């Protein structure tokens, strides 16, 4: 009897293991196909290859994705927060899908790479929308290439002040293995997914909120294609901006109209930092969102409306080709 029970247990483990393996391969295949379907292209610049995707028509808006992203995340975030009537140009930053990490990378170099991308696309001037960790290079672009910038939008930006930094063991365990990351968000998403996505503690999620969190976390697959860029964000770019001095980021030199969008309950990019950032940029204003955490859950429509009104009021005439 004991031998039969043991065999049944082994059989059950084998069946479960096979089912997990099938689901993992399916989800990984779906992630790779999603990236391939996004219609990305690659341009060669002095800073290496840059992958980008375009969507929509109208005034060009350079969309700068956040941590663990890529051009595909840029398209997703733009879909949530930028309405029709604009041409979205979503590059992968250094170390993200299609854009290899160059030797001795820096945030300033990334900003210069954006200018090279606009050159390759024959775009003289564009608006820039930077999300989360992407705010660092968006701000540097505004400082280093003011003539190429017509408007600056920072959504849930990293900004000087207090802020959480991911411990290296967590990054090493969860974000360097496709399988471990996939298993975590697949089987433990209610426990882990909320904090990783910047959901405020105790927030009750609607079915739509849960679907958005699941979509964002799943969009990171395969994480192995994003690990170099994510490590740079976590250990170089974000701490550099959190602890920035005026010489590092001369905010006072930004003359372009700017909009800073921040949820009051964001646990990752603190609202108090966003308020202080608005005071540092001469021509900036704040759109304070009453809730929704880092993902602005439940507030995408009002954020989209605010960004559209800001862009339409600041970029009325289309740019001339170079």
mmCIF file of C-alpha atoms in Angstrom:
data_model
loop_
_atom_site.group_PDB
_atom_site.id
_atom_site.type_symbol
_atom_site.label_atom_id
_atom_site.label_comp_id
_atom_site.label_asym_id
_atom_site.label_seq_id
_atom_site.Cartn_x
_atom_site.Cartn_y
_atom_site.Cartn_z
ATOM 1 C CA UNK A 1 0.000 0.000 0.000
ATOM 2 C CA UNK A 2 2.816 2.374 0.914
ATOM 3 C CA UNK A 3 4.555 1.617 -2.381
ATOM 4 C CA UNK A 4 1.387 2.423 -4.338
ATOM 5 C CA UNK A 5 0.960 5.698 -2.433
ATOM 6 C CA UNK A 6 4.567 6.637 -3.121
ATOM 7 C CA UNK A 7 4.124 5.940 -6.837
ATOM 8 C CA UNK A 8 0.933 8.039 -6.905
ATOM 9 C CA UNK A 9 2.755 10.914 -5.231
ATOM 10 C CA UNK A 10 5.578 10.730 -7.739
ATOM 11 C CA UNK A 11 3.066 10.565 -10.573
ATOM 12 C CA UNK A 12 1.243 13.600 -9.212
ATOM 13 C CA UNK A 13 4.504 15.553 -8.941
ATOM 14 C CA UNK A 14 5.396 14.609 -12.504
ATOM 15 C CA UNK A 15 1.979 15.717 -13.805
ATOM 16 C CA UNK A 16 2.152 19.047 -11.967
ATOM 17 C CA UNK A 17 5.732 19.592 -13.118
ATOM 18 C CA UNK A 18 4.788 18.911 -16.717
ATOM 19 C CA UNK A 19 1.835 21.302 -16.504
ATOM 20 C CA UNK A 20 4.051 24.031 -15.030
ATOM 21 C CA UNK A 21 6.655 23.496 -17.760
ATOM 22 C CA UNK A 22 4.022 23.711 -20.497
ATOM 23 C CA UNK A 23 2.559 26.912 -19.040
ATOM 24 C CA UNK A 24 6.014 28.464 -18.608
ATOM 25 C CA UNK A 25 6.992 27.757 -22.209
ATOM 26 C CA UNK A 26 3.652 29.098 -23.436
ATOM 27 C CA UNK A 27 3.946 32.360 -21.484
ATOM 28 C CA UNK A 28 7.580 32.878 -22.501
ATOM 29 C CA UNK A 29 6.667 32.288 -26.133
ATOM 30 C CA UNK A 30 3.818 34.789 -25.804
ATOM 31 C CA UNK A 31 6.214 37.361 -24.339
ATOM 32 C CA UNK A 32 8.691 36.990 -27.169
ATOM 33 C CA UNK A 33 5.931 37.110 -29.784
ATOM 34 C CA UNK A 34 4.529 40.277 -28.201
ATOM 35 C CA UNK A 35 7.921 41.957 -28.553
ATOM 36 C CA UNK A 36 8.239 40.796 -32.168
ATOM 37 C CA UNK A 37 4.733 42.040 -33.032
ATOM 38 C CA UNK A 38 5.432 45.538 -31.692
ATOM 39 C CA UNK A 39 7.068 46.454 -34.991
ATOM 40 C CA UNK A 40 10.337 47.712 -33.562
ATOM 41 C CA UNK A 41 13.214 48.929 -35.681
ATOM 42 C CA UNK A 42 16.879 49.526 -34.956
ATOM 43 C CA UNK A 43 19.003 52.553 -35.842
ATOM 44 C CA UNK A 44 22.783 52.787 -35.565
ATOM 45 C CA UNK A 45 24.140 55.771 -33.647
ATOM 46 C CA UNK A 46 27.428 56.910 -32.134
ATOM 47 C CA UNK A 47 26.139 55.329 -28.910
ATOM 48 C CA UNK A 48 25.414 51.923 -30.385
ATOM 49 C CA UNK A 49 22.220 50.387 -31.691
ATOM 50 C CA UNK A 50 18.913 51.799 -30.463
ATOM 51 C CA UNK A 51 15.683 49.853 -30.836
ATOM 52 C CA UNK A 52 12.463 51.825 -31.043
ATOM 53 C CA UNK A 53 8.810 51.440 -31.969
ATOM 54 C CA UNK A 54 6.358 53.984 -33.339
ATOM 55 C CA UNK A 55 2.597 54.245 -32.979
ATOM 56 C CA UNK A 56 -0.005 56.792 -33.986
ATOM 57 C CA UNK A 57 0.194 59.948 -36.048
ATOM 58 C CA UNK A 58 0.620 63.600 -35.195
ATOM 59 C CA UNK A 59 3.100 65.588 -33.190
ATOM 60 C CA UNK A 60 6.098 63.419 -32.160
ATOM 61 C CA UNK A 61 6.339 62.407 -28.514
ATOM 62 C CA UNK A 62 9.458 60.597 -27.326
ATOM 63 C CA UNK A 63 8.319 58.117 -24.672
ATOM 64 C CA UNK A 64 10.976 57.052 -22.147
ATOM 65 C CA UNK A 65 10.082 53.821 -20.341
ATOM 66 C CA UNK A 66 10.694 52.960 -16.690
ATOM 67 C CA UNK A 67 12.707 50.268 -14.935
ATOM 68 C CA UNK A 68 12.566 46.721 -16.328
ATOM 69 C CA UNK A 69 10.958 48.083 -19.474
ATOM 70 C CA UNK A 70 11.864 48.557 -23.101
ATOM 71 C CA UNK A 71 10.183 49.942 -26.195
ATOM 72 C CA UNK A 72 7.308 47.532 -25.593
ATOM 73 C CA UNK A 73 6.681 48.912 -22.104
ATOM 74 C CA UNK A 74 6.896 52.415 -23.564
ATOM 75 C CA UNK A 75 4.054 51.605 -25.942
ATOM 76 C CA UNK A 76 1.995 50.144 -23.093
ATOM 77 C CA UNK A 77 2.478 53.176 -20.830
ATOM 78 C CA UNK A 78 1.763 55.558 -23.694
ATOM 79 C CA UNK A 79 -1.470 53.694 -24.403
ATOM 80 C CA UNK A 80 -2.497 54.237 -20.780
ATOM 81 C CA UNK A 81 -1.531 57.909 -20.509
ATOM 82 C CA UNK A 82 -1.259 59.573 -23.942
ATOM 83 C CA UNK A 83 -4.351 60.025 -26.053
ATOM 84 C CA UNK A 84 -4.781 60.011 -29.841
ATOM 85 C CA UNK A 85 -3.406 62.736 -32.056
ATOM 86 C CA UNK A 86 0.258 62.155 -31.231
ATOM 87 C CA UNK A 87 3.010 60.087 -32.809
ATOM 88 C CA UNK A 88 4.583 57.966 -30.076
ATOM 89 C CA UNK A 89 8.276 57.130 -30.489
ATOM 90 C CA UNK A 90 9.257 54.574 -27.854
ATOM 91 C CA UNK A 91 12.963 53.658 -27.665
ATOM 92 C CA UNK A 92 14.566 51.004 -25.517
ATOM 93 C CA UNK A 93 17.072 52.583 -23.164
ATOM 94 C CA UNK A 94 20.566 51.125 -22.797
ATOM 95 C CA UNK A 95 20.496 47.486 -21.695
ATOM 96 C CA UNK A 96 16.880 46.882 -22.704
ATOM 97 C CA UNK A 97 15.509 44.853 -25.657
ATOM 98 C CA UNK A 98 17.334 45.773 -28.849
ATOM 99 C CA UNK A 99 19.583 48.445 -27.288
ATOM 100 C CA UNK A 100 22.835 46.939 -25.971
ATOM 101 C CA UNK A 101 24.605 48.495 -23.000
ATOM 102 C CA UNK A 102 27.552 50.556 -24.303
ATOM 103 C CA UNK A 103 30.939 50.719 -22.576
ATOM 104 C CA UNK A 104 30.958 53.165 -19.638
ATOM 105 C CA UNK A 105 27.261 54.084 -19.908
ATOM 106 C CA UNK A 106 25.818 57.159 -18.225
ATOM 107 C CA UNK A 107 22.454 58.871 -17.989
ATOM 108 C CA UNK A 108 23.884 61.847 -19.916
ATOM 109 C CA UNK A 109 25.025 59.506 -22.695
ATOM 110 C CA UNK A 110 21.515 58.050 -22.852
ATOM 111 C CA UNK A 111 20.110 61.560 -23.285
ATOM 112 C CA UNK A 112 22.541 62.207 -26.135
ATOM 113 C CA UNK A 113 21.425 58.936 -27.726
ATOM 114 C CA UNK A 114 17.852 60.282 -27.838
ATOM 115 C CA UNK A 115 19.111 63.243 -29.859
ATOM 116 C CA UNK A 116 20.826 60.836 -32.259
ATOM 117 C CA UNK A 117 17.589 58.872 -32.592
ATOM 118 C CA UNK A 118 15.669 62.042 -33.471
ATOM 119 C CA UNK A 119 18.382 62.868 -36.024
ATOM 120 C CA UNK A 120 17.955 59.439 -37.618
ATOM 121 C CA UNK A 121 14.187 59.975 -37.801
ATOM 122 C CA UNK A 122 14.609 63.509 -39.241
ATOM 123 C CA UNK A 123 12.728 65.060 -36.300
ATOM 124 C CA UNK A 124 13.888 68.526 -35.301
ATOM 125 C CA UNK A 125 11.924 68.811 -32.077
ATOM 126 C CA UNK A 126 9.647 66.627 -29.959
ATOM 127 C CA UNK A 127 7.851 66.459 -26.655
ATOM 128 C CA UNK A 128 9.317 64.018 -24.125
ATOM 129 C CA UNK A 129 7.366 61.928 -21.619
ATOM 130 C CA UNK A 130 9.500 60.124 -19.044
ATOM 131 C CA UNK A 131 8.061 57.453 -16.788
ATOM 132 C CA UNK A 132 9.454 56.513 -13.361
ATOM 133 C CA UNK A 133 13.158 55.630 -13.711
ATOM 134 C CA UNK A 134 13.054 57.031 -17.242
ATOM 135 C CA UNK A 135 12.763 60.512 -15.740
ATOM 136 C CA UNK A 136 16.540 60.634 -15.193
ATOM 137 C CA UNK A 137 17.463 60.566 -18.882
ATOM 138 C CA UNK A 138 14.385 62.636 -19.813
ATOM 139 C CA UNK A 139 15.587 65.402 -17.480
ATOM 140 C CA UNK A 140 19.134 65.145 -18.806
ATOM 141 C CA UNK A 141 17.770 65.445 -22.345
ATOM 142 C CA UNK A 142 15.953 68.644 -21.343
ATOM 143 C CA UNK A 143 19.194 70.044 -19.887
ATOM 144 C CA UNK A 144 21.589 68.916 -22.628
ATOM 145 C CA UNK A 145 19.387 69.379 -25.713
ATOM 146 C CA UNK A 146 16.911 72.162 -24.939
ATOM 147 C CA UNK A 147 16.571 73.108 -28.616
ATOM 148 C CA UNK A 148 15.228 69.612 -29.391
ATOM 149 C CA UNK A 149 12.569 69.698 -26.655
ATOM 150 C CA UNK A 150 9.167 71.397 -26.909
ATOM 151 C CA UNK A 151 7.556 70.052 -23.746
ATOM 152 C CA UNK A 152 8.539 67.801 -20.845
ATOM 153 C CA UNK A 153 6.211 65.440 -18.975
ATOM 154 C CA UNK A 154 7.411 63.367 -16.024
ATOM 155 C CA UNK A 155 5.008 60.641 -14.859
ATOM 156 C CA UNK A 156 5.617 59.193 -11.387
ATOM 157 C CA UNK A 157 9.223 60.369 -11.676
ATOM 158 C CA UNK A 158 12.230 59.407 -9.655
ATOM 159 C CA UNK A 159 13.296 62.728 -8.111
ATOM 160 C CA UNK A 160 15.765 63.976 -5.504
ATOM 161 C CA UNK A 161 14.785 62.965 -1.986
ATOM 162 C CA UNK A 162 13.926 59.796 -0.124
ATOM 163 C CA UNK A 163 13.104 56.589 -1.938
ATOM 164 C CA UNK A 164 13.355 52.800 -1.776
ATOM 165 C CA UNK A 165 16.236 50.995 -3.456
ATOM 166 C CA UNK A 166 15.918 47.293 -4.212
ATOM 167 C CA UNK A 167 18.356 45.147 -2.179
ATOM 168 C CA UNK A 168 20.823 43.384 -4.453
ATOM 169 C CA UNK A 169 19.879 39.834 -3.283
ATOM 170 C CA UNK A 170 16.266 40.399 -4.343
ATOM 171 C CA UNK A 171 17.348 41.613 -7.766
ATOM 172 C CA UNK A 172 19.779 38.728 -8.165
ATOM 173 C CA UNK A 173 17.207 36.072 -7.234
ATOM 174 C CA UNK A 174 14.051 37.350 -8.916
ATOM 175 C CA UNK A 175 15.170 39.457 -11.857
ATOM 176 C CA UNK A 176 18.013 37.426 -13.363
ATOM 177 C CA UNK A 177 16.030 34.260 -13.996
ATOM 178 C CA UNK A 178 13.091 34.127 -16.383
ATOM 179 C CA UNK A 179 11.697 31.041 -14.672
ATOM 180 C CA UNK A 180 11.932 32.356 -11.104
ATOM 181 C CA UNK A 181 10.387 35.682 -12.081
ATOM 182 C CA UNK A 182 7.641 33.948 -14.059
ATOM 183 C CA UNK A 183 6.861 31.512 -11.240
ATOM 184 C CA UNK A 184 6.716 34.369 -8.721
ATOM 185 C CA UNK A 185 4.261 36.525 -10.669
ATOM 186 C CA UNK A 186 2.241 33.489 -11.752
ATOM 187 C CA UNK A 187 1.739 31.763 -8.401
ATOM 188 C CA UNK A 188 2.436 34.501 -5.837
ATOM 189 C CA UNK A 189 1.209 37.640 -7.576
ATOM 190 C CA UNK A 190 -1.289 38.655 -4.834
ATOM 191 C CA UNK A 191 1.596 38.683 -2.337
ATOM 192 C CA UNK A 192 4.532 39.932 -4.403
ATOM 193 C CA UNK A 193 2.916 41.630 -7.404
ATOM 194 C CA UNK A 194 1.435 44.580 -5.549
ATOM 195 C CA UNK A 195 4.667 45.822 -3.936
ATOM 196 C CA UNK A 196 6.666 45.249 -7.128
ATOM 197 C CA UNK A 197 4.124 47.244 -9.161
ATOM 198 C CA UNK A 198 3.990 50.060 -6.616
ATOM 199 C CA UNK A 199 0.483 49.327 -5.321
ATOM 200 C CA UNK A 200 -0.039 51.153 -1.994
ATOM 201 C CA UNK A 201 -0.294 48.802 1.020
ATOM 202 C CA UNK A 202 -3.892 47.977 1.860
ATOM 203 C CA UNK A 203 -5.340 49.273 -1.417
ATOM 204 C CA UNK A 204 -8.363 47.293 -2.576
ATOM 205 C CA UNK A 205 -8.007 46.465 -6.253
ATOM 206 C CA UNK A 206 -10.890 46.310 -8.704
ATOM 207 C CA UNK A 207 -10.904 43.569 -11.350
ATOM 208 C CA UNK A 208 -9.621 46.174 -13.845
ATOM 209 C CA UNK A 209 -6.796 47.128 -11.450
ATOM 210 C CA UNK A 210 -5.810 43.483 -11.049
ATOM 211 C CA UNK A 211 -5.790 43.004 -14.813
ATOM 212 C CA UNK A 212 -3.567 46.072 -15.269
ATOM 213 C CA UNK A 213 -1.098 44.879 -12.628
ATOM 214 C CA UNK A 214 -1.019 41.429 -14.200
ATOM 215 C CA UNK A 215 -0.492 42.967 -17.651
ATOM 216 C CA UNK A 216 2.398 45.157 -16.498
ATOM 217 C CA UNK A 217 4.167 42.365 -14.616
ATOM 218 C CA UNK A 218 3.729 39.946 -17.510
ATOM 219 C CA UNK A 219 5.038 42.553 -19.964
ATOM 220 C CA UNK A 220 8.461 42.273 -18.302
ATOM 221 C CA UNK A 221 8.917 38.769 -19.716
ATOM 222 C CA UNK A 222 11.511 37.810 -20.666
ATOM 223 C CA UNK A 223 13.318 39.609 -17.817
ATOM 224 C CA UNK A 224 16.613 38.173 -19.045
ATOM 225 C CA UNK A 225 16.401 40.625 -21.963
ATOM 226 C CA UNK A 226 16.129 43.541 -19.510
ATOM 227 C CA UNK A 227 18.560 42.626 -16.757
ATOM 228 C CA UNK A 228 21.463 44.875 -17.831
ATOM 229 C CA UNK A 229 19.306 47.979 -18.108
ATOM 230 C CA UNK A 230 17.433 47.181 -14.917
ATOM 231 C CA UNK A 231 20.662 46.763 -12.958
ATOM 232 C CA UNK A 232 21.865 50.149 -14.245
ATOM 233 C CA UNK A 233 18.570 51.756 -13.198
ATOM 234 C CA UNK A 234 18.516 50.193 -9.749
ATOM 235 C CA UNK A 235 22.138 50.742 -8.762
ATOM 236 C CA UNK A 236 23.309 53.743 -10.834
ATOM 237 C CA UNK A 237 20.596 55.861 -12.434
ATOM 238 C CA UNK A 238 17.952 55.936 -9.682
ATOM 239 C CA UNK A 239 20.321 56.451 -6.703
ATOM 240 C CA UNK A 240 22.125 59.114 -8.746
ATOM 241 C CA UNK A 241 18.896 61.066 -9.173
ATOM 242 C CA UNK A 242 17.627 60.485 -5.625
ATOM 243 C CA UNK A 243 20.871 61.968 -4.280
ATOM 244 C CA UNK A 244 21.440 64.478 -7.084
ATOM 245 C CA UNK A 245 23.073 67.849 -6.545
ATOM 246 C CA UNK A 246 22.439 70.913 -8.690
ATOM 247 C CA UNK A 247 25.630 70.219 -10.612
ATOM 248 C CA UNK A 248 24.431 66.682 -11.403
ATOM 249 C CA UNK A 249 20.987 67.804 -12.532
ATOM 250 C CA UNK A 250 20.774 71.588 -13.098
ATOM 251 C CA UNK A 251 16.980 71.739 -12.957
ATOM 252 C CA UNK A 252 17.028 75.525 -13.060
ATOM 253 C CA UNK A 253 18.310 75.425 -16.637
ATOM 254 C CA UNK A 254 15.169 73.700 -17.907
ATOM 255 C CA UNK A 255 13.216 76.413 -19.694
ATOM 256 C CA UNK A 256 10.728 74.145 -21.428
ATOM 257 C CA UNK A 257 7.165 73.953 -20.084
ATOM 258 C CA UNK A 258 6.971 70.902 -17.825
ATOM 259 C CA UNK A 259 4.238 68.803 -16.250
ATOM 260 C CA UNK A 260 4.889 66.465 -13.323
ATOM 261 C CA UNK A 261 2.265 63.774 -12.690
ATOM 262 C CA UNK A 262 2.345 62.113 -9.270
ATOM 263 C CA UNK A 263 -0.041 60.026 -7.174
ATOM 264 C CA UNK A 264 -0.215 61.114 -3.557
ATOM 265 C CA UNK A 265 0.037 57.496 -2.365
ATOM 266 C CA UNK A 266 2.890 56.276 -4.607
ATOM 267 C CA UNK A 267 5.171 54.086 -2.431
ATOM 268 C CA UNK A 268 7.987 53.951 -5.012
ATOM 269 C CA UNK A 269 8.337 57.497 -6.387
ATOM 270 C CA UNK A 270 7.290 59.562 -3.387
ATOM 271 C CA UNK A 271 4.823 62.396 -3.896
ATOM 272 C CA UNK A 272 6.812 64.733 -1.664
ATOM 273 C CA UNK A 273 9.776 64.348 -4.017
ATOM 274 C CA UNK A 274 7.585 65.198 -7.012
ATOM 275 C CA UNK A 275 6.330 68.352 -5.299
ATOM 276 C CA UNK A 276 9.893 69.424 -4.563
ATOM 277 C CA UNK A 277 10.856 68.701 -8.172
ATOM 278 C CA UNK A 278 8.161 71.052 -9.441
ATOM 279 C CA UNK A 279 9.690 73.805 -7.318
ATOM 280 C CA UNK A 280 13.114 73.157 -8.875
ATOM 281 C CA UNK A 281 12.001 73.401 -12.523
ATOM 282 C CA UNK A 282 11.179 77.031 -13.394
ATOM 283 C CA UNK A 283 8.218 76.485 -15.723
ATOM 284 C CA UNK A 284 6.715 73.346 -14.201
ATOM 285 C CA UNK A 285 3.348 72.509 -12.755
ATOM 286 C CA UNK A 286 2.029 69.531 -10.831
ATOM 287 C CA UNK A 287 -0.860 67.220 -11.615
ATOM 288 C CA UNK A 288 -1.521 65.569 -8.265
ATOM 289 C CA UNK A 289 -3.475 62.331 -8.627
ATOM 290 C CA UNK A 290 -5.557 61.430 -5.539
ATOM 291 C CA UNK A 291 -4.650 57.722 -5.558
ATOM 292 C CA UNK A 292 -3.675 54.734 -7.644
ATOM 293 C CA UNK A 293 -0.070 54.273 -6.529
ATOM 294 C CA UNK A 294 2.847 54.038 -8.945
ATOM 295 C CA UNK A 295 0.667 52.629 -11.729
ATOM 296 C CA UNK A 296 -2.002 55.328 -11.291
ATOM 297 C CA UNK A 297 -4.591 52.555 -11.039
ATOM 298 C CA UNK A 298 -8.109 53.766 -11.678
ATOM 299 C CA UNK A 299 -6.895 57.188 -12.828
ATOM 300 C CA UNK A 300 -5.563 56.567 -16.327
ATOM 301 C CA UNK A 301 -8.334 58.582 -17.971
ATOM 302 C CA UNK A 302 -7.797 61.745 -15.925
ATOM 303 C CA UNK A 303 -4.030 61.451 -16.323
ATOM 304 C CA UNK A 304 -4.433 60.993 -20.079
ATOM 305 C CA UNK A 305 -6.673 64.041 -20.225
ATOM 306 C CA UNK A 306 -4.228 66.151 -18.226
ATOM 307 C CA UNK A 307 -1.264 65.177 -20.408
ATOM 308 C CA UNK A 308 -3.215 65.734 -23.639
ATOM 309 C CA UNK A 309 -4.332 69.205 -22.541
ATOM 310 C CA UNK A 310 -0.789 70.090 -21.517
ATOM 311 C CA UNK A 311 0.736 68.900 -24.791
ATOM 312 C CA UNK A 312 -1.893 70.576 -26.928
ATOM 313 C CA UNK A 313 -1.305 73.867 -25.130
ATOM 314 C CA UNK A 314 2.473 73.721 -25.556
ATOM 315 C CA UNK A 315 3.112 72.073 -28.948
ATOM 316 C CA UNK A 316 0.517 73.698 -31.184
ATOM 317 C CA UNK A 317 2.627 73.711 -34.352
ATOM 318 C CA UNK A 318 4.278 70.592 -35.807
ATOM 319 C CA UNK A 319 8.086 70.496 -36.045
ATOM 320 C CA UNK A 320 9.898 70.865 -39.343
ATOM 321 C CA UNK A 321 12.004 67.943 -40.629
ATOM 322 C CA UNK A 322 15.743 68.304 -40.327
#
